[in-house]
mmCIF file of N, CA and C in Angstrom:
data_model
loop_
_atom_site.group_PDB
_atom_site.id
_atom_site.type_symbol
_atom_site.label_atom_id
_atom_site.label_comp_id
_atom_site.label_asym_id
_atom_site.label_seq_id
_atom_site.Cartn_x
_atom_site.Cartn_y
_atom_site.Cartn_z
ATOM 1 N N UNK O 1 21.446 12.561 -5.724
ATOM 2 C CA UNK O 1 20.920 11.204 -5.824
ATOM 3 C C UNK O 1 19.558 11.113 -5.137
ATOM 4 N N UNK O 2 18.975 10.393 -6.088
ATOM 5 C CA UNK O 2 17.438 9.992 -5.167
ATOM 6 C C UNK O 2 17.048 8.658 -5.213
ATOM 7 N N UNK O 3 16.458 8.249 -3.795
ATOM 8 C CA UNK O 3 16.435 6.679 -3.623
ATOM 9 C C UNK O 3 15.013 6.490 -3.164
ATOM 10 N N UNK O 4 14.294 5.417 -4.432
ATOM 11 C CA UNK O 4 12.839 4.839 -4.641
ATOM 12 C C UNK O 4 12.592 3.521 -3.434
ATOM 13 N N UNK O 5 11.614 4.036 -2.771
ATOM 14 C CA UNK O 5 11.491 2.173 -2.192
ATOM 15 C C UNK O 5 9.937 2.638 -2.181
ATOM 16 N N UNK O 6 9.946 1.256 -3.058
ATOM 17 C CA UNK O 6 8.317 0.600 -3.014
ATOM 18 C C UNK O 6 7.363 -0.268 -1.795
ATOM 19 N N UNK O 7 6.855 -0.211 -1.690
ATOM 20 C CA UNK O 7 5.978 -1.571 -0.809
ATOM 21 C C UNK O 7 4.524 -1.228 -1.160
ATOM 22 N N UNK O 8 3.845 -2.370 -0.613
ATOM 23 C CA UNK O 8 2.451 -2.452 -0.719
ATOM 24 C C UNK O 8 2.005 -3.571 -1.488
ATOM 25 N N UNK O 9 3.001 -3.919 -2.040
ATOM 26 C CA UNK O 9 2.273 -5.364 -3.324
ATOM 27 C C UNK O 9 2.140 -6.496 -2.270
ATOM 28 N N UNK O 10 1.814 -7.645 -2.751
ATOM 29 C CA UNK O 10 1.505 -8.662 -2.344
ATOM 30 C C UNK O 10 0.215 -9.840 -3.678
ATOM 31 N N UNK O 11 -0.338 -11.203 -2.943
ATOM 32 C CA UNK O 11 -1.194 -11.546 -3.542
ATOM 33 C C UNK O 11 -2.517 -11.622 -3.230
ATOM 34 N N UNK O 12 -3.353 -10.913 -4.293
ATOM 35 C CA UNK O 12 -4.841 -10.662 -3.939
ATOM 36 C C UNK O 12 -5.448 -11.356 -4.795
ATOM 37 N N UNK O 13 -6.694 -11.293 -4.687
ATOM 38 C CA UNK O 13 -7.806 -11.804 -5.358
ATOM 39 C C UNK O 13 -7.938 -10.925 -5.834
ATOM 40 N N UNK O 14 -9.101 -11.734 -7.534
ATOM 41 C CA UNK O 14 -9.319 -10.694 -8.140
ATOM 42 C C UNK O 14 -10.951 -9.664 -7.759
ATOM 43 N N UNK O 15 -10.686 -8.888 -8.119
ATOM 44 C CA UNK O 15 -11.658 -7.584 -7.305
ATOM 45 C C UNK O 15 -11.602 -7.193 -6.402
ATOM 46 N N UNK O 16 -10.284 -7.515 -5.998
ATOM 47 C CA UNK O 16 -9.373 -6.731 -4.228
ATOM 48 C C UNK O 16 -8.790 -5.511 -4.776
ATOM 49 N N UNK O 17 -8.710 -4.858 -3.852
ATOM 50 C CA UNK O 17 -7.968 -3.586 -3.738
ATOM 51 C C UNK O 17 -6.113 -3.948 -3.349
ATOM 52 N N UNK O 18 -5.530 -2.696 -3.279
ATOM 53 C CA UNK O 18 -4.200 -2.858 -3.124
ATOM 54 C C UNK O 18 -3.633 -1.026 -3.220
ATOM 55 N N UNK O 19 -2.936 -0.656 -2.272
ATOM 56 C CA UNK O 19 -2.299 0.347 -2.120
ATOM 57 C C UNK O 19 -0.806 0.383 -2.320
ATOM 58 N N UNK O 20 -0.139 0.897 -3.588
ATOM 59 C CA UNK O 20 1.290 0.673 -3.462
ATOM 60 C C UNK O 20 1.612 2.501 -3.063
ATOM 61 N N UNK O 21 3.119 2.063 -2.028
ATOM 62 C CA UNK O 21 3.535 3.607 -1.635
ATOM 63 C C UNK O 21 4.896 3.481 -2.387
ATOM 64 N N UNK O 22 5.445 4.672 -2.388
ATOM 65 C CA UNK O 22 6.827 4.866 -2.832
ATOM 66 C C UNK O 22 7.928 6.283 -1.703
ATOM 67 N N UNK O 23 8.576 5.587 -1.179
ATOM 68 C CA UNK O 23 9.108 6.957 -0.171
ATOM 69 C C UNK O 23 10.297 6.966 -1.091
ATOM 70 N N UNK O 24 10.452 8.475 -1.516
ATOM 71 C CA UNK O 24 11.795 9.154 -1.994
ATOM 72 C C UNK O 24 12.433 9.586 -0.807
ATOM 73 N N UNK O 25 13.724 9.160 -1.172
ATOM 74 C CA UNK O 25 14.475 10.199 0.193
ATOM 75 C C UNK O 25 16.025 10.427 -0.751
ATOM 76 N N UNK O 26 16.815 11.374 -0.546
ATOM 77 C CA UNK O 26 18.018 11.794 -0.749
ATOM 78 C C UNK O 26 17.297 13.351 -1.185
ATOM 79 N N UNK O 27 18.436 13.665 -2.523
ATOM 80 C CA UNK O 27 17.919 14.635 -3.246
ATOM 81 C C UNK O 27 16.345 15.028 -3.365
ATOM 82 N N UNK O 28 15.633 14.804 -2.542
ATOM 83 C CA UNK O 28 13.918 14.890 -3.347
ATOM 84 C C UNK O 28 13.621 16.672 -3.557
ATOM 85 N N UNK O 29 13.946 17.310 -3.881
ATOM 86 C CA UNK O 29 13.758 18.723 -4.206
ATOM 87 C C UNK O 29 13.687 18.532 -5.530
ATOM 88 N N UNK O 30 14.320 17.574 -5.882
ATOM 89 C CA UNK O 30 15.046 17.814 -7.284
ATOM 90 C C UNK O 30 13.852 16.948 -8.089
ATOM 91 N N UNK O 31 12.906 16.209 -7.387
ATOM 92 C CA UNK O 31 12.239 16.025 -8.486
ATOM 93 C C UNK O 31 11.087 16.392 -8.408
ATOM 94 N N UNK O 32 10.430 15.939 -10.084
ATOM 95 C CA UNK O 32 9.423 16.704 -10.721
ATOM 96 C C UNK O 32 8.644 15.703 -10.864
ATOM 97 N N UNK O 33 7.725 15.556 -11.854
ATOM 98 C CA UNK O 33 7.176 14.218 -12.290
ATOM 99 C C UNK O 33 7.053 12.797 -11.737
ATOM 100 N N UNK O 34 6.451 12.277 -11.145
ATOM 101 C CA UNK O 34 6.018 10.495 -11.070
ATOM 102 C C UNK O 34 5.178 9.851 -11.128
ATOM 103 N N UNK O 35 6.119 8.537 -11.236
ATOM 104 C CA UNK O 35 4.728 7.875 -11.708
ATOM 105 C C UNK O 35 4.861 6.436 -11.399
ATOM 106 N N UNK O 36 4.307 5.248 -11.963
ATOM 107 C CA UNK O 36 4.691 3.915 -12.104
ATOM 108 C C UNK O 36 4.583 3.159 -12.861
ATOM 109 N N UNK O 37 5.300 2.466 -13.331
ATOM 110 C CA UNK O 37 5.012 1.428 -14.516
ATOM 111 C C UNK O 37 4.955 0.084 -14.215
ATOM 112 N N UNK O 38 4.894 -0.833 -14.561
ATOM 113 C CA UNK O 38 4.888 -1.964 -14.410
ATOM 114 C C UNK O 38 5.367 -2.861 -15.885
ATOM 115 N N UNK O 39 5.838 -4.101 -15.437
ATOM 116 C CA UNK O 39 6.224 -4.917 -15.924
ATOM 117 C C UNK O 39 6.285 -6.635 -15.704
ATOM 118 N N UNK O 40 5.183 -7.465 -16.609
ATOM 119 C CA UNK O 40 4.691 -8.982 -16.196
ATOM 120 C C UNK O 40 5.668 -9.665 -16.820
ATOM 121 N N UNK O 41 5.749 -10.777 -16.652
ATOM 122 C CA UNK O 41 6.461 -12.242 -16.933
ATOM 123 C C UNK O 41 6.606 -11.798 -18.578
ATOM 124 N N UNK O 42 7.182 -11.688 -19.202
ATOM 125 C CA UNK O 42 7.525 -12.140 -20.881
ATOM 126 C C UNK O 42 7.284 -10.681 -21.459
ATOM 127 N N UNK O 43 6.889 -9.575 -20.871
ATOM 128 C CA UNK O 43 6.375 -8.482 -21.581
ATOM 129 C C UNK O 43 7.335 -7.458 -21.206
ATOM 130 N N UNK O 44 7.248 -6.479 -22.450
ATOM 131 C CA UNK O 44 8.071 -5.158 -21.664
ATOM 132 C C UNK O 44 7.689 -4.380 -20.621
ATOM 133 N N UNK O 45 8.007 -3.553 -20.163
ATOM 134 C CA UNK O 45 7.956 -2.975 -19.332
ATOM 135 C C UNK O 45 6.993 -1.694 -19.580
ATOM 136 N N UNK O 46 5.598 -1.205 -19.192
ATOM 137 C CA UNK O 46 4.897 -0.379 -19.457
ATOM 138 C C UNK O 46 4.443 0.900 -18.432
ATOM 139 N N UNK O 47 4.066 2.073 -19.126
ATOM 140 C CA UNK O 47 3.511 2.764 -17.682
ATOM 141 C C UNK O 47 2.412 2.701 -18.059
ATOM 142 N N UNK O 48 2.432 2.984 -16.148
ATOM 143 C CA UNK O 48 0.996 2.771 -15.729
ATOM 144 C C UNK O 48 0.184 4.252 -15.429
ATOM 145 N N UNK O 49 0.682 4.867 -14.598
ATOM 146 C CA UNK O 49 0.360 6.277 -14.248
ATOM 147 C C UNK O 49 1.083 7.346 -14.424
ATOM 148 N N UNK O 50 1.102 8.633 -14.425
ATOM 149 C CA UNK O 50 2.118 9.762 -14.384
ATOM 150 C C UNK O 50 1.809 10.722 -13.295
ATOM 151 N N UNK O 51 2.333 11.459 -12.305
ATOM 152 C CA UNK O 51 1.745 12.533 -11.979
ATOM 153 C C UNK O 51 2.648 13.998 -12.221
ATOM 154 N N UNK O 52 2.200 14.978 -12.032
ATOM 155 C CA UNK O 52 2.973 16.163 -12.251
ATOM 156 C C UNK O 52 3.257 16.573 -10.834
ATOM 157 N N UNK O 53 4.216 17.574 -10.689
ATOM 158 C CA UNK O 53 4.622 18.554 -9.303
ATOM 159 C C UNK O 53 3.475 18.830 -8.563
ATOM 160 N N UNK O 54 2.484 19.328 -9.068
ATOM 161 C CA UNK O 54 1.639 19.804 -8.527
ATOM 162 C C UNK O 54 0.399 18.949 -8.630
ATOM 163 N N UNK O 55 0.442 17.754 -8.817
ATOM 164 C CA UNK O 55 -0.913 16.619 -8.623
ATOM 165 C C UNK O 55 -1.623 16.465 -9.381
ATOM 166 N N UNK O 56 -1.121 16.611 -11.186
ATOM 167 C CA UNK O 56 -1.955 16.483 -11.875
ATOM 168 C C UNK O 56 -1.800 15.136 -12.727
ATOM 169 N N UNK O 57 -3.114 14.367 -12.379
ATOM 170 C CA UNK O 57 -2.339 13.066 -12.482
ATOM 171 C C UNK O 57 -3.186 12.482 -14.082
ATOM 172 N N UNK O 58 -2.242 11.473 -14.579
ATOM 173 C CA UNK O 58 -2.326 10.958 -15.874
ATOM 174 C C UNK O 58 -2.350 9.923 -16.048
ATOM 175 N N UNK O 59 -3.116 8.721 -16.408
ATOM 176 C CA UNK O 59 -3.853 7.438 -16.269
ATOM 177 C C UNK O 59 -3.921 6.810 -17.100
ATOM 178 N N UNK O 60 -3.104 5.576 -17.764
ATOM 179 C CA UNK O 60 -3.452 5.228 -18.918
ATOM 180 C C UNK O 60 -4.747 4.006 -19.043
ATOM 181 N N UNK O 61 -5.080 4.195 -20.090
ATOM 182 C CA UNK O 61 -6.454 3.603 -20.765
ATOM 183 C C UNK O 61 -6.672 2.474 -19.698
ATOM 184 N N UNK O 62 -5.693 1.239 -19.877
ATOM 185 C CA UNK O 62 -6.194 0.188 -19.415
ATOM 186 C C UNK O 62 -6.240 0.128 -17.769
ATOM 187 N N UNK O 63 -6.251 1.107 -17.457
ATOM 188 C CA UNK O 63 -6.508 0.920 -15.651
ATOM 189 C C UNK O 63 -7.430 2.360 -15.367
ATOM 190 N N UNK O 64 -7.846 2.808 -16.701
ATOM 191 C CA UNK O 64 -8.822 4.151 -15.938
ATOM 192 C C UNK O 64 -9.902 3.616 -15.635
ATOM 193 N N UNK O 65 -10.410 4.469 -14.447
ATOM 194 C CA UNK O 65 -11.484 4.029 -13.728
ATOM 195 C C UNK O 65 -10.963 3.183 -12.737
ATOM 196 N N UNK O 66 -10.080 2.355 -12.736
ATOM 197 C CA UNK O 66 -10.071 1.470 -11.532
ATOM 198 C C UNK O 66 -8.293 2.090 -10.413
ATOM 199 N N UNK O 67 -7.337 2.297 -10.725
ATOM 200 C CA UNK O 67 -6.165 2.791 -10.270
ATOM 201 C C UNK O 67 -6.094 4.371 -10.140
ATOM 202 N N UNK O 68 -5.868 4.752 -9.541
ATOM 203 C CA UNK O 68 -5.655 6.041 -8.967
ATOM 204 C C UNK O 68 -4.341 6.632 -8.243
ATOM 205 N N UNK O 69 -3.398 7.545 -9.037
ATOM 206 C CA UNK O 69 -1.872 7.783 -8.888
ATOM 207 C C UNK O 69 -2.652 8.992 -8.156
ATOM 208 N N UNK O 70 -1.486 9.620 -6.884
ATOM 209 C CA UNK O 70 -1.477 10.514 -5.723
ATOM 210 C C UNK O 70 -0.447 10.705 -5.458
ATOM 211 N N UNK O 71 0.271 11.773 -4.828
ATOM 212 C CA UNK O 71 1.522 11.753 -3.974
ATOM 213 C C UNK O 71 1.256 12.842 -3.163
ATOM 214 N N UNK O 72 2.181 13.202 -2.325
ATOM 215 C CA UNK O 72 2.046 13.767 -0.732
ATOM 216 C C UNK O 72 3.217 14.098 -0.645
ATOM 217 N N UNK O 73 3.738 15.669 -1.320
ATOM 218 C CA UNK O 73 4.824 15.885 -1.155
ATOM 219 C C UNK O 73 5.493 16.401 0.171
ATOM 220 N N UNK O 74 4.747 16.534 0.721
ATOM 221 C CA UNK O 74 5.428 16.658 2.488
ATOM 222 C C UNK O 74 5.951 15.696 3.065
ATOM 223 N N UNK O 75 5.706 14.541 2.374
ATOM 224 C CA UNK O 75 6.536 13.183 2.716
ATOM 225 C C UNK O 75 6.709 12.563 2.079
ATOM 226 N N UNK O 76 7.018 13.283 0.684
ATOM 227 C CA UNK O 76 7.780 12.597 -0.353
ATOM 228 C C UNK O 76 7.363 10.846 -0.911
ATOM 229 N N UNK O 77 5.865 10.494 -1.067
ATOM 230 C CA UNK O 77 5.796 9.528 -1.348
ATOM 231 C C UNK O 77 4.871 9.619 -2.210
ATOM 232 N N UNK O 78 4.831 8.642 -2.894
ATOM 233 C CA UNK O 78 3.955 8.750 -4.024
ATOM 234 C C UNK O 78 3.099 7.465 -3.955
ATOM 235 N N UNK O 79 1.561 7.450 -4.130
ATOM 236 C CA UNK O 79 0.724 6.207 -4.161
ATOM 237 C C UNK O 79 0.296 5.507 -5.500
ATOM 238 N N UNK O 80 -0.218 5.171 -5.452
ATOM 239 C CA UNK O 80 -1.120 4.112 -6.651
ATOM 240 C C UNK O 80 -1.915 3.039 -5.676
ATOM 241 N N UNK O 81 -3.268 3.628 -6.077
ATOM 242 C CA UNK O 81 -4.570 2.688 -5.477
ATOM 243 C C UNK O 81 -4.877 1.926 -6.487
ATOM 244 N N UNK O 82 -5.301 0.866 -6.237
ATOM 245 C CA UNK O 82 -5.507 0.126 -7.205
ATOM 246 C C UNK O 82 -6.885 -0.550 -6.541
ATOM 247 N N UNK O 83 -7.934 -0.747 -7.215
ATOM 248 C CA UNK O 83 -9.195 -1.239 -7.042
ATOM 249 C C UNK O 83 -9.707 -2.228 -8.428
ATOM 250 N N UNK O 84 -10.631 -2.824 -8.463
ATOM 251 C CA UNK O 84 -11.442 -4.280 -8.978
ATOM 252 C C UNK O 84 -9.634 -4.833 -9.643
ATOM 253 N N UNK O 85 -9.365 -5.182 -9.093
ATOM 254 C CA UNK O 85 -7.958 -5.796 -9.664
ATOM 255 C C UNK O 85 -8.177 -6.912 -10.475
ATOM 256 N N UNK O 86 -7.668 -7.249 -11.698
ATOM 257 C CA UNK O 86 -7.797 -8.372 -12.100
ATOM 258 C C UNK O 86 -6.416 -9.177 -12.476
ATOM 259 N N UNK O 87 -6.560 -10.099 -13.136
ATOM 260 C CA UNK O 87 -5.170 -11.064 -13.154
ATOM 261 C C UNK O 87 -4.444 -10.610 -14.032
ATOM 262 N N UNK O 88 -5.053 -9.805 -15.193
ATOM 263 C CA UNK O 88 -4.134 -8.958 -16.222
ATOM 264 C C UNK O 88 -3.356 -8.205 -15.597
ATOM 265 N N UNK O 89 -3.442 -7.705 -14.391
ATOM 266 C CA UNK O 89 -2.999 -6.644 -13.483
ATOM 267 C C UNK O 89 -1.619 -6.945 -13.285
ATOM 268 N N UNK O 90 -1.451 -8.756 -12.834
ATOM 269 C CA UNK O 90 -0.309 -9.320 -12.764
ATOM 270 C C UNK O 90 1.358 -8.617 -12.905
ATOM 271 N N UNK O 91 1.716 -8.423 -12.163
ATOM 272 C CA UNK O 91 3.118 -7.429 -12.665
ATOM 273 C C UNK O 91 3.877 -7.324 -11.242
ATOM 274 N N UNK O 92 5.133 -7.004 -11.781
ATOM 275 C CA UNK O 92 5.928 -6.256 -10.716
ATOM 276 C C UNK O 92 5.853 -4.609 -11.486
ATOM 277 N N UNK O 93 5.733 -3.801 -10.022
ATOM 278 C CA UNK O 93 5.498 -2.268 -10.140
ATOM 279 C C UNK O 93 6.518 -1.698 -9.693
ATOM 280 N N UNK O 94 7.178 -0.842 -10.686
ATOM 281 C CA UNK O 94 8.017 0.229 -10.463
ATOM 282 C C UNK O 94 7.695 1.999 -10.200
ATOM 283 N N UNK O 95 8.213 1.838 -9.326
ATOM 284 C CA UNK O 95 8.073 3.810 -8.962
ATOM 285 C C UNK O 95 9.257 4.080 -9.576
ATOM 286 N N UNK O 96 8.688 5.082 -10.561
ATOM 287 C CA UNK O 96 9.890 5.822 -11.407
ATOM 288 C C UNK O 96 9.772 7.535 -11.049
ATOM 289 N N UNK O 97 11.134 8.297 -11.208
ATOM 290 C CA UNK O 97 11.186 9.783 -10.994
ATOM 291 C C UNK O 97 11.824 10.165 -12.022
ATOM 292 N N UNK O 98 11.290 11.506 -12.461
ATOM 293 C CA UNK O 98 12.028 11.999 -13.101
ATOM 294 C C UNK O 98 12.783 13.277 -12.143
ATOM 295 N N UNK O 99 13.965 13.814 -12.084
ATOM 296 C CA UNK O 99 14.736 14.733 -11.750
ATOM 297 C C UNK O 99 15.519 15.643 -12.431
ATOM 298 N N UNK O 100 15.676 16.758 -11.517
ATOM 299 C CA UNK O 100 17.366 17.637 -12.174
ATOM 300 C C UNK O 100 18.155 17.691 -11.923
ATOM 301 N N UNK O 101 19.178 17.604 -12.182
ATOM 302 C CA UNK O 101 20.351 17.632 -12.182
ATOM 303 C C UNK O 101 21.181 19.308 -11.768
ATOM 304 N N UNK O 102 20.888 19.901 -11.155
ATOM 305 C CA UNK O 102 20.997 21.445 -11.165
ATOM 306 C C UNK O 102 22.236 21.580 -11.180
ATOM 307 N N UNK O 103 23.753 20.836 -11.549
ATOM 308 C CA UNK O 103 24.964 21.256 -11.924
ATOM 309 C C UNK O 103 24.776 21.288 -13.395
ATOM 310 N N UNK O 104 24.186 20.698 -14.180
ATOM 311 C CA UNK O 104 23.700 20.601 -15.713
ATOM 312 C C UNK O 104 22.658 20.878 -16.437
ATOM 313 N N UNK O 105 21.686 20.851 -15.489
ATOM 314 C CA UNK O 105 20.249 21.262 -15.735
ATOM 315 C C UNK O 105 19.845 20.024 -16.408
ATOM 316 N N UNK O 106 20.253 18.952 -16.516
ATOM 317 C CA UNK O 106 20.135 17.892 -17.423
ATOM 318 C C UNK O 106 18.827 16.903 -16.074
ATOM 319 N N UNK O 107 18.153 16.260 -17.017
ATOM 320 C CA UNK O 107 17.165 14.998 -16.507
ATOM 321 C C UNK O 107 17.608 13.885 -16.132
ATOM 322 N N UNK O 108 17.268 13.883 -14.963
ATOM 323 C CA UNK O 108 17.967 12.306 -14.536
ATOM 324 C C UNK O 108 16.388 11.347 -13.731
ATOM 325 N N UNK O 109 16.755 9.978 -14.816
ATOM 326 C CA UNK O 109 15.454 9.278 -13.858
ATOM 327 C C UNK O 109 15.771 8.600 -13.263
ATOM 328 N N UNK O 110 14.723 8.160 -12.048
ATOM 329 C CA UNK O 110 15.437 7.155 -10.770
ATOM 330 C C UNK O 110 14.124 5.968 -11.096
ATOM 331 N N UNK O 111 14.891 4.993 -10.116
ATOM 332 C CA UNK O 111 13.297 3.994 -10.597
ATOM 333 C C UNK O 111 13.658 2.927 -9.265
ATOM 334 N N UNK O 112 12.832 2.781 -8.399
ATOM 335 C CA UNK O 112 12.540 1.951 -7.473
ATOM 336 C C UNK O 112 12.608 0.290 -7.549
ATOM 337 N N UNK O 113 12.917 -0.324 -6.776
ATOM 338 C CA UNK O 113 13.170 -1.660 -7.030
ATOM 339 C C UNK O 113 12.246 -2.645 -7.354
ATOM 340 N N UNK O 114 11.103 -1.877 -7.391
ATOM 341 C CA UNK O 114 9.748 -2.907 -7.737
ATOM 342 C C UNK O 114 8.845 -3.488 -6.595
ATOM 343 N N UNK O 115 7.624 -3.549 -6.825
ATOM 344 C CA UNK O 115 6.827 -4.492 -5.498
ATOM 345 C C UNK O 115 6.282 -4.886 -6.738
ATOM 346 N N UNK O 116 6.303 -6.303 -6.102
ATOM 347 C CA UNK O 116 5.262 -7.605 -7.347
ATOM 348 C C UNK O 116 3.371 -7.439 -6.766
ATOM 349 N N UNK O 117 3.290 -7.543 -7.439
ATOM 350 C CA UNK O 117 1.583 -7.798 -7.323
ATOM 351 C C UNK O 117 0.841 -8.816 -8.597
ATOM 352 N N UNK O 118 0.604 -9.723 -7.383
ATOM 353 C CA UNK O 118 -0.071 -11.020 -8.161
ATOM 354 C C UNK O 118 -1.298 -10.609 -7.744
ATOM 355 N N UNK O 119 -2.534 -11.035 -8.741
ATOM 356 C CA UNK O 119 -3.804 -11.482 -8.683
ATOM 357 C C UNK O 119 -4.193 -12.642 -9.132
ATOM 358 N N UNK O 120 -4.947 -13.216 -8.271
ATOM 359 C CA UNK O 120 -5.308 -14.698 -8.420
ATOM 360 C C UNK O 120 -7.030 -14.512 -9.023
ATOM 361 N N UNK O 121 -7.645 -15.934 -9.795
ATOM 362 C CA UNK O 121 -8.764 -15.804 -10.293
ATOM 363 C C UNK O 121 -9.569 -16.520 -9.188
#
């Protein structure tokens, strides 16, 4: 088992910065891949970043250039910087993992309870 906790959200203005962390703790050997997605008022649920084992990180369109996914596997946490923030930004953020399962070899994902992050105009 592996257990996600988020923090760092809160409400900013827009063109504030914002640092979200994610500490894994249980099983964390076992995983591979993270990242975060997010999800606003009425919309599905989307990702936002990916990273690989080894820090190779993957950014989708609408936040390149401004968000920046990291993690620090010596302490098992994973970041997302977030810079010129705007109100589209609006969301609660999930830290998601992907893992193994090494009795099955099978994929198991974990996903953190969310930190909200409002931006105001």
């Amino acid at each position: 088992q592996v257990q996600l906790v988020e923090s760092g959200g809160g409400l900013v203005q827009a063109g504030d910065s914002l640092r979200l962390s994610c500490v894994a703790s249980g099983n964390t050997f076992s995983i591979n891949a993270m990242g975060w997605y997010r999800q606003a008022p009425g919309k599905e649920r989307e990702l936002v970043a990916t990273i690989s084992p080894d820090g190779k990180p993957n950014v989708m369109y609408s936040v390149k250039g401004r968000f920046t996914i990291s993690r620090d596997n010596a302490k098992d946490t994973l970041f997302l910087q977030m810079n010129s923030l705007k109100p589209e930004d609006t969301a609660v953020y999930y830290c998601h993992a992907n893992a193994l399962n090494y009795d099955n070899l099978a994929e198991i994902e974990y996903w953190g309870q969310g930190t909200q992050v409002t931006v105001s105009t």
